[in-house]
Structure formats: C-alpha cells, structure tokens
C-alpha cells in the first residue's frame, strides 16, 4: 500500500481510482465491509482510502473529539500488512481544507486528483465547508463529473450498526 500525503503528491499513476472517504481510525467490521465494497467495484482501478489528519472533529474542537481507536500510523500499518487497499491519501485538515466548498473538494480531490470512477461513503457523509455537502449533492456532482456514488453497506450486530462510536462505547463498558 502506498501512503500519499497531500494532493500535491498525487501522480498519474494514482489514477484511475475507486475511493472511500472517511476517518478510518480503526479497521472494525464496518470499515472492512467498505474495503470489500471498494475491492468489488475496482476492476483495474486503484483502491483508495481518503482520510484526514487531524480528523475534522479534532481540528474544530480537540477537547470534545472522541478518542481514536488507532493512531494514523497504526491504521497505515494494518492496511499495509493486510494489503487491504492500494493507496491511502491523507489530507491535512487545516483552515484551507475546512473552508473548501463541496464543489471544489469534489473537483480537486475526487475528479482531478484521483480520477475517481466510484466513491463510497457512509449514509451520513458530509463534506466541504460548513459540512454543506451530503450524499445527495455528491451524487449530483458524480453525474456532472462522471463518477458513481455508492452508499456503504451497513453492517449490523445485535441489531445495532457497527461503527467507531459503538466500538468506543463497547471498549469503555469493558465489553471488548
């Protein structure tokens, strides 16, 4: 797996791609289902995770941001060891990225940067300045930009969605 730090390090060899966007602070069963979904639709395209350092919640309010399940270096090691994706694009979440409009984010990252064929996101995905973009607007951007948008398949355990929040709660309760 190749770690790409920042858009400025993207090269033609990183395209075309199929992309999942999120924090991926732990590789629980929900994340692994997304990785499988990426692999299933990749064909000859590069499987790519896009994540942020720091996470948006850490950037805006570090004091109330939930603790990470894994540090970025641990996630990189797990992805590499398991050969789970071809590349991980890590974007520095700073004032410039925080103020990027949804349309500019799609153009710069998804279309121009990664030559994306398919984007996979969670059903509650938000992006762009003020979290103004959502799944609906991403699908509209996909129609204009020539890429598909798939919503990640939900993984359910004991009637509840598997998520980083649920894993954190289980860890705090001593259930794991």
mmCIF file with all atom_site columns, C-alpha atoms in Angstrom:
data_model
loop_
_atom_site.group_PDB
_atom_site.id
_atom_site.type_symbol
_atom_site.label_atom_id
_atom_site.label_alt_id
_atom_site.label_comp_id
_atom_site.label_asym_id
_atom_site.label_entity_id
_atom_site.label_seq_id
_atom_site.pdbx_PDB_ins_code
_atom_site.Cartn_x
_atom_site.Cartn_y
_atom_site.Cartn_z
_atom_site.occupancy
_atom_site.B_iso_or_equiv
_atom_site.pdbx_formal_charge
_atom_site.auth_seq_id
_atom_site.auth_comp_id
_atom_site.auth_asym_id
_atom_site.auth_atom_id
_atom_site.pdbx_PDB_model_num
ATOM 1   C CA . UNK A 1 1   ? 0.000   0.000  0.000   1.00 0.00 ? 1   UNK A CA 1
ATOM 2   C CA . UNK A 1 2   ? 1.203   3.474  -0.823  1.00 0.00 ? 2   UNK A CA 1
ATOM 3   C CA . UNK A 1 3   ? 0.728   6.341  1.634   1.00 0.00 ? 3   UNK A CA 1
ATOM 4   C CA . UNK A 1 4   ? 0.206   9.637  -0.204  1.00 0.00 ? 4   UNK A CA 1
ATOM 5   C CA . UNK A 1 5   ? 0.476   12.726 1.987   1.00 0.00 ? 5   UNK A CA 1
ATOM 6   C CA . UNK A 1 6   ? -1.383  15.603 0.357   1.00 0.00 ? 6   UNK A CA 1
ATOM 7   C CA . UNK A 1 7   ? -2.846  16.358 -3.058  1.00 0.00 ? 7   UNK A CA 1
ATOM 8   C CA . UNK A 1 8   ? 0.479   17.769 -4.248  1.00 0.00 ? 8   UNK A CA 1
ATOM 9   C CA . UNK A 1 9   ? 1.937   14.238 -4.135  1.00 0.00 ? 9   UNK A CA 1
ATOM 10  C CA . UNK A 1 10  ? -0.665  12.691 -6.445  1.00 0.00 ? 10  UNK A CA 1
ATOM 11  C CA . UNK A 1 11  ? 0.683   11.459 -9.779  1.00 0.00 ? 11  UNK A CA 1
ATOM 12  C CA . UNK A 1 12  ? -0.916  9.984  -12.919 1.00 0.00 ? 12  UNK A CA 1
ATOM 13  C CA . UNK A 1 13  ? -0.022  6.510  -11.603 1.00 0.00 ? 13  UNK A CA 1
ATOM 14  C CA . UNK A 1 14  ? -2.515  7.032  -8.762  1.00 0.00 ? 14  UNK A CA 1
ATOM 15  C CA . UNK A 1 15  ? -5.396  7.193  -11.264 1.00 0.00 ? 15  UNK A CA 1
ATOM 16  C CA . UNK A 1 16  ? -7.964  5.939  -12.067 1.00 0.00 ? 16  UNK A CA 1
ATOM 17  C CA . UNK A 1 17  ? -9.290  5.012  -8.670  1.00 0.00 ? 17  UNK A CA 1
ATOM 18  C CA . UNK A 1 18  ? -12.250 3.898  -6.641  1.00 0.00 ? 18  UNK A CA 1
ATOM 19  C CA . UNK A 1 19  ? -12.431 5.826  -3.393  1.00 0.00 ? 19  UNK A CA 1
ATOM 20  C CA . UNK A 1 20  ? -13.838 5.607  0.118   1.00 0.00 ? 20  UNK A CA 1
ATOM 21  C CA . UNK A 1 21  ? -13.735 8.805  2.178   1.00 0.00 ? 21  UNK A CA 1
ATOM 22  C CA . UNK A 1 22  ? -13.764 8.855  5.968   1.00 0.00 ? 22  UNK A CA 1
ATOM 23  C CA . UNK A 1 23  ? -11.757 8.860  9.187   1.00 0.00 ? 23  UNK A CA 1
ATOM 24  C CA . UNK A 1 24  ? -10.909 5.135  9.290   1.00 0.00 ? 24  UNK A CA 1
ATOM 25  C CA . UNK A 1 25  ? -9.461  5.428  12.792  1.00 0.00 ? 25  UNK A CA 1
ATOM 26  C CA . UNK A 1 26  ? -9.950  1.713  13.359  1.00 0.00 ? 26  UNK A CA 1
ATOM 27  C CA . UNK A 1 27  ? -10.485 -1.162 10.994  1.00 0.00 ? 27  UNK A CA 1
ATOM 28  C CA . UNK A 1 28  ? -13.618 -2.665 12.516  1.00 0.00 ? 28  UNK A CA 1
ATOM 29  C CA . UNK A 1 29  ? -16.106 -4.825 10.606  1.00 0.00 ? 29  UNK A CA 1
ATOM 30  C CA . UNK A 1 30  ? -17.914 -1.791 9.207   1.00 0.00 ? 30  UNK A CA 1
ATOM 31  C CA . UNK A 1 31  ? -14.685 -0.458 7.724   1.00 0.00 ? 31  UNK A CA 1
ATOM 32  C CA . UNK A 1 32  ? -13.744 -3.896 6.410   1.00 0.00 ? 32  UNK A CA 1
ATOM 33  C CA . UNK A 1 33  ? -17.099 -4.088 4.624   1.00 0.00 ? 33  UNK A CA 1
ATOM 34  C CA . UNK A 1 34  ? -16.276 -0.769 2.937   1.00 0.00 ? 34  UNK A CA 1
ATOM 35  C CA . UNK A 1 35  ? -12.871 -2.133 1.906   1.00 0.00 ? 35  UNK A CA 1
ATOM 36  C CA . UNK A 1 36  ? -14.573 -5.185 0.407   1.00 0.00 ? 36  UNK A CA 1
ATOM 37  C CA . UNK A 1 37  ? -17.061 -2.957 -1.410  1.00 0.00 ? 37  UNK A CA 1
ATOM 38  C CA . UNK A 1 38  ? -14.112 -0.969 -2.827  1.00 0.00 ? 38  UNK A CA 1
ATOM 39  C CA . UNK A 1 39  ? -12.419 -4.140 -3.995  1.00 0.00 ? 39  UNK A CA 1
ATOM 40  C CA . UNK A 1 40  ? -15.633 -5.446 -5.555  1.00 0.00 ? 40  UNK A CA 1
ATOM 41  C CA . UNK A 1 41  ? -16.056 -2.379 -7.772  1.00 0.00 ? 41  UNK A CA 1
ATOM 42  C CA . UNK A 1 42  ? -12.390 -1.644 -8.536  1.00 0.00 ? 42  UNK A CA 1
ATOM 43  C CA . UNK A 1 43  ? -11.693 -3.638 -11.676 1.00 0.00 ? 43  UNK A CA 1
ATOM 44  C CA . UNK A 1 44  ? -8.333  -2.249 -12.834 1.00 0.00 ? 44  UNK A CA 1
ATOM 45  C CA . UNK A 1 45  ? -8.696  0.980  -10.815 1.00 0.00 ? 45  UNK A CA 1
ATOM 46  C CA . UNK A 1 46  ? -6.662  1.691  -7.670  1.00 0.00 ? 46  UNK A CA 1
ATOM 47  C CA . UNK A 1 47  ? -8.500  1.124  -4.397  1.00 0.00 ? 47  UNK A CA 1
ATOM 48  C CA . UNK A 1 48  ? -8.058  4.302  -2.382  1.00 0.00 ? 48  UNK A CA 1
ATOM 49  C CA . UNK A 1 49  ? -8.960  5.500  1.088   1.00 0.00 ? 49  UNK A CA 1
ATOM 50  C CA . UNK A 1 50  ? -9.078  9.245  1.683   1.00 0.00 ? 50  UNK A CA 1
ATOM 51  C CA . UNK A 1 51  ? -8.670  10.305 5.291   1.00 0.00 ? 51  UNK A CA 1
ATOM 52  C CA . UNK A 1 52  ? -7.775  13.415 7.246   1.00 0.00 ? 52  UNK A CA 1
ATOM 53  C CA . UNK A 1 53  ? -5.074  14.370 9.739   1.00 0.00 ? 53  UNK A CA 1
ATOM 54  C CA . UNK A 1 54  ? -6.142  15.673 12.154  1.00 0.00 ? 54  UNK A CA 1
ATOM 55  C CA . UNK A 1 55  ? -9.732  14.495 11.900  1.00 0.00 ? 55  UNK A CA 1
ATOM 56  C CA . UNK A 1 56  ? -12.218 17.313 11.264  1.00 0.00 ? 56  UNK A CA 1
ATOM 57  C CA . UNK A 1 57  ? -13.607 16.942 14.793  1.00 0.00 ? 57  UNK A CA 1
ATOM 58  C CA . UNK A 1 58  ? -10.101 17.182 16.263  1.00 0.00 ? 58  UNK A CA 1
ATOM 59  C CA . UNK A 1 59  ? -9.430  20.289 14.178  1.00 0.00 ? 59  UNK A CA 1
ATOM 60  C CA . UNK A 1 60  ? -12.596 22.118 15.204  1.00 0.00 ? 60  UNK A CA 1
ATOM 61  C CA . UNK A 1 61  ? -12.734 21.055 18.869  1.00 0.00 ? 61  UNK A CA 1
ATOM 62  C CA . UNK A 1 62  ? -9.927  18.803 20.051  1.00 0.00 ? 62  UNK A CA 1
ATOM 63  C CA . UNK A 1 63  ? -11.238 18.788 23.627  1.00 0.00 ? 63  UNK A CA 1
ATOM 64  C CA . UNK A 1 64  ? -14.548 17.160 22.686  1.00 0.00 ? 64  UNK A CA 1
ATOM 65  C CA . UNK A 1 65  ? -13.338 14.968 19.803  1.00 0.00 ? 65  UNK A CA 1
ATOM 66  C CA . UNK A 1 66  ? -13.763 11.269 20.521  1.00 0.00 ? 66  UNK A CA 1
ATOM 67  C CA . UNK A 1 67  ? -10.568 9.330  21.164  1.00 0.00 ? 67  UNK A CA 1
ATOM 68  C CA . UNK A 1 68  ? -9.212  7.484  18.150  1.00 0.00 ? 68  UNK A CA 1
ATOM 69  C CA . UNK A 1 69  ? -9.371  3.714  18.057  1.00 0.00 ? 69  UNK A CA 1
ATOM 70  C CA . UNK A 1 70  ? -5.969  3.712  16.331  1.00 0.00 ? 70  UNK A CA 1
ATOM 71  C CA . UNK A 1 71  ? -3.370  6.326  15.536  1.00 0.00 ? 71  UNK A CA 1
ATOM 72  C CA . UNK A 1 72  ? -2.841  7.037  11.841  1.00 0.00 ? 72  UNK A CA 1
ATOM 73  C CA . UNK A 1 73  ? 0.466   5.135  11.890  1.00 0.00 ? 73  UNK A CA 1
ATOM 74  C CA . UNK A 1 74  ? -1.305  2.042  13.264  1.00 0.00 ? 74  UNK A CA 1
ATOM 75  C CA . UNK A 1 75  ? -4.011  2.253  10.606  1.00 0.00 ? 75  UNK A CA 1
ATOM 76  C CA . UNK A 1 76  ? -1.354  2.589  7.897   1.00 0.00 ? 76  UNK A CA 1
ATOM 77  C CA . UNK A 1 77  ? 0.448   -0.485 9.264   1.00 0.00 ? 77  UNK A CA 1
ATOM 78  C CA . UNK A 1 78  ? -2.759  -2.565 9.349   1.00 0.00 ? 78  UNK A CA 1
ATOM 79  C CA . UNK A 1 79  ? -3.730  -1.543 5.821   1.00 0.00 ? 79  UNK A CA 1
ATOM 80  C CA . UNK A 1 80  ? -0.227  -2.322 4.543   1.00 0.00 ? 80  UNK A CA 1
ATOM 81  C CA . UNK A 1 81  ? 0.142   -5.653 6.315   1.00 0.00 ? 81  UNK A CA 1
ATOM 82  C CA . UNK A 1 82  ? -3.246  -6.857 5.160   1.00 0.00 ? 82  UNK A CA 1
ATOM 83  C CA . UNK A 1 83  ? -2.814  -5.482 1.629   1.00 0.00 ? 83  UNK A CA 1
ATOM 84  C CA . UNK A 1 84  ? -6.315  -4.105 2.068   1.00 0.00 ? 84  UNK A CA 1
ATOM 85  C CA . UNK A 1 85  ? -6.068  -1.118 -0.312  1.00 0.00 ? 85  UNK A CA 1
ATOM 86  C CA . UNK A 1 86  ? -3.686  0.104  -2.975  1.00 0.00 ? 86  UNK A CA 1
ATOM 87  C CA . UNK A 1 87  ? -3.291  3.610  -1.604  1.00 0.00 ? 87  UNK A CA 1
ATOM 88  C CA . UNK A 1 88  ? -4.188  5.873  1.297   1.00 0.00 ? 88  UNK A CA 1
ATOM 89  C CA . UNK A 1 89  ? -4.466  9.594  0.589   1.00 0.00 ? 89  UNK A CA 1
ATOM 90  C CA . UNK A 1 90  ? -4.006  11.532 3.823   1.00 0.00 ? 90  UNK A CA 1
ATOM 91  C CA . UNK A 1 91  ? -5.116  15.152 3.609   1.00 0.00 ? 91  UNK A CA 1
ATOM 92  C CA . UNK A 1 92  ? -4.004  17.704 6.198   1.00 0.00 ? 92  UNK A CA 1
ATOM 93  C CA . UNK A 1 93  ? -7.203  19.086 7.695   1.00 0.00 ? 93  UNK A CA 1
ATOM 94  C CA . UNK A 1 94  ? -6.419  22.758 8.146   1.00 0.00 ? 94  UNK A CA 1
ATOM 95  C CA . UNK A 1 95  ? -8.119  26.134 7.626   1.00 0.00 ? 95  UNK A CA 1
ATOM 96  C CA . UNK A 1 96  ? -7.749  25.879 3.845   1.00 0.00 ? 96  UNK A CA 1
ATOM 97  C CA . UNK A 1 97  ? -9.371  22.441 3.637   1.00 0.00 ? 97  UNK A CA 1
ATOM 98  C CA . UNK A 1 98  ? -12.024 23.384 6.210   1.00 0.00 ? 98  UNK A CA 1
ATOM 99  C CA . UNK A 1 99  ? -13.074 26.322 4.019   1.00 0.00 ? 99  UNK A CA 1
ATOM 100 C CA . UNK A 1 100 ? -13.142 24.363 0.742   1.00 0.00 ? 100 UNK A CA 1
ATOM 101 C CA . UNK A 1 101 ? -16.599 24.312 -0.834  1.00 0.00 ? 101 UNK A CA 1
ATOM 102 C CA . UNK A 1 102 ? -18.173 20.934 -1.567  1.00 0.00 ? 102 UNK A CA 1
ATOM 103 C CA . UNK A 1 103 ? -17.823 21.524 -5.337  1.00 0.00 ? 103 UNK A CA 1
ATOM 104 C CA . UNK A 1 104 ? -14.141 22.436 -5.022  1.00 0.00 ? 104 UNK A CA 1
ATOM 105 C CA . UNK A 1 105 ? -13.464 19.401 -2.818  1.00 0.00 ? 105 UNK A CA 1
ATOM 106 C CA . UNK A 1 106 ? -15.030 17.111 -5.418  1.00 0.00 ? 106 UNK A CA 1
ATOM 107 C CA . UNK A 1 107 ? -13.177 18.756 -8.287  1.00 0.00 ? 107 UNK A CA 1
ATOM 108 C CA . UNK A 1 108 ? -9.757  18.907 -6.613  1.00 0.00 ? 108 UNK A CA 1
ATOM 109 C CA . UNK A 1 109 ? -9.746  15.585 -4.760  1.00 0.00 ? 109 UNK A CA 1
ATOM 110 C CA . UNK A 1 110 ? -12.207 13.228 -6.421  1.00 0.00 ? 110 UNK A CA 1
ATOM 111 C CA . UNK A 1 111 ? -12.102 14.231 -10.097 1.00 0.00 ? 111 UNK A CA 1
ATOM 112 C CA . UNK A 1 112 ? -8.757  15.929 -10.794 1.00 0.00 ? 112 UNK A CA 1
ATOM 113 C CA . UNK A 1 113 ? -6.715  14.364 -8.014  1.00 0.00 ? 113 UNK A CA 1
ATOM 114 C CA . UNK A 1 114 ? -7.826  10.747 -8.084  1.00 0.00 ? 114 UNK A CA 1
ATOM 115 C CA . UNK A 1 115 ? -9.599  10.338 -11.425 1.00 0.00 ? 115 UNK A CA 1
ATOM 116 C CA . UNK A 1 116 ? -12.333 8.641  -9.476  1.00 0.00 ? 116 UNK A CA 1
ATOM 117 C CA . UNK A 1 117 ? -14.720 6.130  -11.037 1.00 0.00 ? 117 UNK A CA 1
ATOM 118 C CA . UNK A 1 118 ? -16.699 5.350  -7.878  1.00 0.00 ? 118 UNK A CA 1
ATOM 119 C CA . UNK A 1 119 ? -16.895 6.977  -4.436  1.00 0.00 ? 119 UNK A CA 1
ATOM 120 C CA . UNK A 1 120 ? -18.148 5.005  -1.445  1.00 0.00 ? 120 UNK A CA 1
ATOM 121 C CA . UNK A 1 121 ? -19.338 6.962  1.592   1.00 0.00 ? 121 UNK A CA 1
ATOM 122 C CA . UNK A 1 122 ? -21.472 6.385  4.665   1.00 0.00 ? 122 UNK A CA 1
ATOM 123 C CA . UNK A 1 123 ? -25.155 7.275  4.622   1.00 0.00 ? 123 UNK A CA 1
ATOM 124 C CA . UNK A 1 124 ? -24.487 10.234 6.943   1.00 0.00 ? 124 UNK A CA 1
ATOM 125 C CA . UNK A 1 125 ? -21.469 11.525 4.966   1.00 0.00 ? 125 UNK A CA 1
ATOM 126 C CA . UNK A 1 126 ? -20.922 15.294 4.991   1.00 0.00 ? 126 UNK A CA 1
ATOM 127 C CA . UNK A 1 127 ? -18.144 17.227 3.270   1.00 0.00 ? 127 UNK A CA 1
ATOM 128 C CA . UNK A 1 128 ? -16.983 20.692 2.341   1.00 0.00 ? 128 UNK A CA 1
ATOM 129 C CA . UNK A 1 129 ? -17.073 23.973 4.233   1.00 0.00 ? 129 UNK A CA 1
ATOM 130 C CA . UNK A 1 130 ? -19.712 24.034 6.967   1.00 0.00 ? 130 UNK A CA 1
ATOM 131 C CA . UNK A 1 131 ? -20.428 20.347 6.135   1.00 0.00 ? 131 UNK A CA 1
ATOM 132 C CA . UNK A 1 132 ? -22.601 21.727 3.322   1.00 0.00 ? 132 UNK A CA 1
ATOM 133 C CA . UNK A 1 133 ? -22.208 18.693 1.056   1.00 0.00 ? 133 UNK A CA 1
ATOM 134 C CA . UNK A 1 134 ? -24.067 15.438 1.617   1.00 0.00 ? 134 UNK A CA 1
ATOM 135 C CA . UNK A 1 135 ? -24.707 12.169 -0.218  1.00 0.00 ? 135 UNK A CA 1
ATOM 136 C CA . UNK A 1 136 ? -27.346 13.780 -2.426  1.00 0.00 ? 136 UNK A CA 1
ATOM 137 C CA . UNK A 1 137 ? -25.053 16.614 -3.539  1.00 0.00 ? 137 UNK A CA 1
ATOM 138 C CA . UNK A 1 138 ? -22.191 14.146 -4.042  1.00 0.00 ? 138 UNK A CA 1
ATOM 139 C CA . UNK A 1 139 ? -24.407 12.056 -6.335  1.00 0.00 ? 139 UNK A CA 1
ATOM 140 C CA . UNK A 1 140 ? -25.279 15.199 -8.300  1.00 0.00 ? 140 UNK A CA 1
ATOM 141 C CA . UNK A 1 141 ? -21.565 16.034 -8.554  1.00 0.00 ? 141 UNK A CA 1
ATOM 142 C CA . UNK A 1 142 ? -20.964 12.478 -9.741  1.00 0.00 ? 142 UNK A CA 1
ATOM 143 C CA . UNK A 1 143 ? -23.458 12.923 -12.564 1.00 0.00 ? 143 UNK A CA 1
ATOM 144 C CA . UNK A 1 144 ? -21.591 16.061 -13.656 1.00 0.00 ? 144 UNK A CA 1
ATOM 145 C CA . UNK A 1 145 ? -18.104 14.671 -13.007 1.00 0.00 ? 145 UNK A CA 1
ATOM 146 C CA . UNK A 1 146 ? -18.505 11.196 -14.452 1.00 0.00 ? 146 UNK A CA 1
ATOM 147 C CA . UNK A 1 147 ? -18.236 9.072  -11.317 1.00 0.00 ? 147 UNK A CA 1
ATOM 148 C CA . UNK A 1 148 ? -20.659 6.842  -9.423  1.00 0.00 ? 148 UNK A CA 1
ATOM 149 C CA . UNK A 1 149 ? -21.537 7.242  -5.751  1.00 0.00 ? 149 UNK A CA 1
ATOM 150 C CA . UNK A 1 150 ? -22.359 4.215  -3.630  1.00 0.00 ? 150 UNK A CA 1
ATOM 151 C CA . UNK A 1 151 ? -23.513 4.309  -0.029  1.00 0.00 ? 151 UNK A CA 1
ATOM 152 C CA . UNK A 1 152 ? -21.561 1.893  2.151   1.00 0.00 ? 152 UNK A CA 1
ATOM 153 C CA . UNK A 1 153 ? -23.383 -1.256 3.110   1.00 0.00 ? 153 UNK A CA 1
ATOM 154 C CA . UNK A 1 154 ? -24.385 -1.094 6.760   1.00 0.00 ? 154 UNK A CA 1
ATOM 155 C CA . UNK A 1 155 ? -23.009 -3.846 8.987   1.00 0.00 ? 155 UNK A CA 1
ATOM 156 C CA . UNK A 1 156 ? -25.353 -4.716 11.855  1.00 0.00 ? 156 UNK A CA 1
ATOM 157 C CA . UNK A 1 157 ? -24.500 -6.681 15.001  1.00 0.00 ? 157 UNK A CA 1
ATOM 158 C CA . UNK A 1 158 ? -27.089 -7.401 17.707  1.00 0.00 ? 158 UNK A CA 1
ATOM 159 C CA . UNK A 1 159 ? -29.493 -5.031 15.968  1.00 0.00 ? 159 UNK A CA 1
ATOM 160 C CA . UNK A 1 160 ? -27.052 -2.099 16.022  1.00 0.00 ? 160 UNK A CA 1
ATOM 161 C CA . UNK A 1 161 ? -24.920 -0.548 13.298  1.00 0.00 ? 161 UNK A CA 1
ATOM 162 C CA . UNK A 1 162 ? -21.211 -1.351 13.628  1.00 0.00 ? 162 UNK A CA 1
ATOM 163 C CA . UNK A 1 163 ? -19.381 1.987  13.892  1.00 0.00 ? 163 UNK A CA 1
ATOM 164 C CA . UNK A 1 164 ? -16.349 3.554  15.541  1.00 0.00 ? 164 UNK A CA 1
ATOM 165 C CA . UNK A 1 165 ? -18.686 5.173  18.078  1.00 0.00 ? 165 UNK A CA 1
ATOM 166 C CA . UNK A 1 166 ? -20.156 1.808  19.012  1.00 0.00 ? 166 UNK A CA 1
ATOM 167 C CA . UNK A 1 167 ? -16.686 0.229  19.292  1.00 0.00 ? 167 UNK A CA 1
ATOM 168 C CA . UNK A 1 168 ? -15.588 3.079  21.606  1.00 0.00 ? 168 UNK A CA 1
ATOM 169 C CA . UNK A 1 169 ? -18.698 2.600  23.756  1.00 0.00 ? 169 UNK A CA 1
ATOM 170 C CA . UNK A 1 170 ? -18.088 -1.156 23.969  1.00 0.00 ? 170 UNK A CA 1
ATOM 171 C CA . UNK A 1 171 ? -14.455 -0.575 24.955  1.00 0.00 ? 171 UNK A CA 1
ATOM 172 C CA . UNK A 1 172 ? -15.490 1.942  27.637  1.00 0.00 ? 172 UNK A CA 1
ATOM 173 C CA . UNK A 1 173 ? -18.026 -0.528 29.030  1.00 0.00 ? 173 UNK A CA 1
ATOM 174 C CA . UNK A 1 174 ? -15.434 -3.329 29.109  1.00 0.00 ? 174 UNK A CA 1
ATOM 175 C CA . UNK A 1 175 ? -17.380 -5.390 26.583  1.00 0.00 ? 175 UNK A CA 1
ATOM 176 C CA . UNK A 1 176 ? -14.423 -5.950 24.255  1.00 0.00 ? 176 UNK A CA 1
#
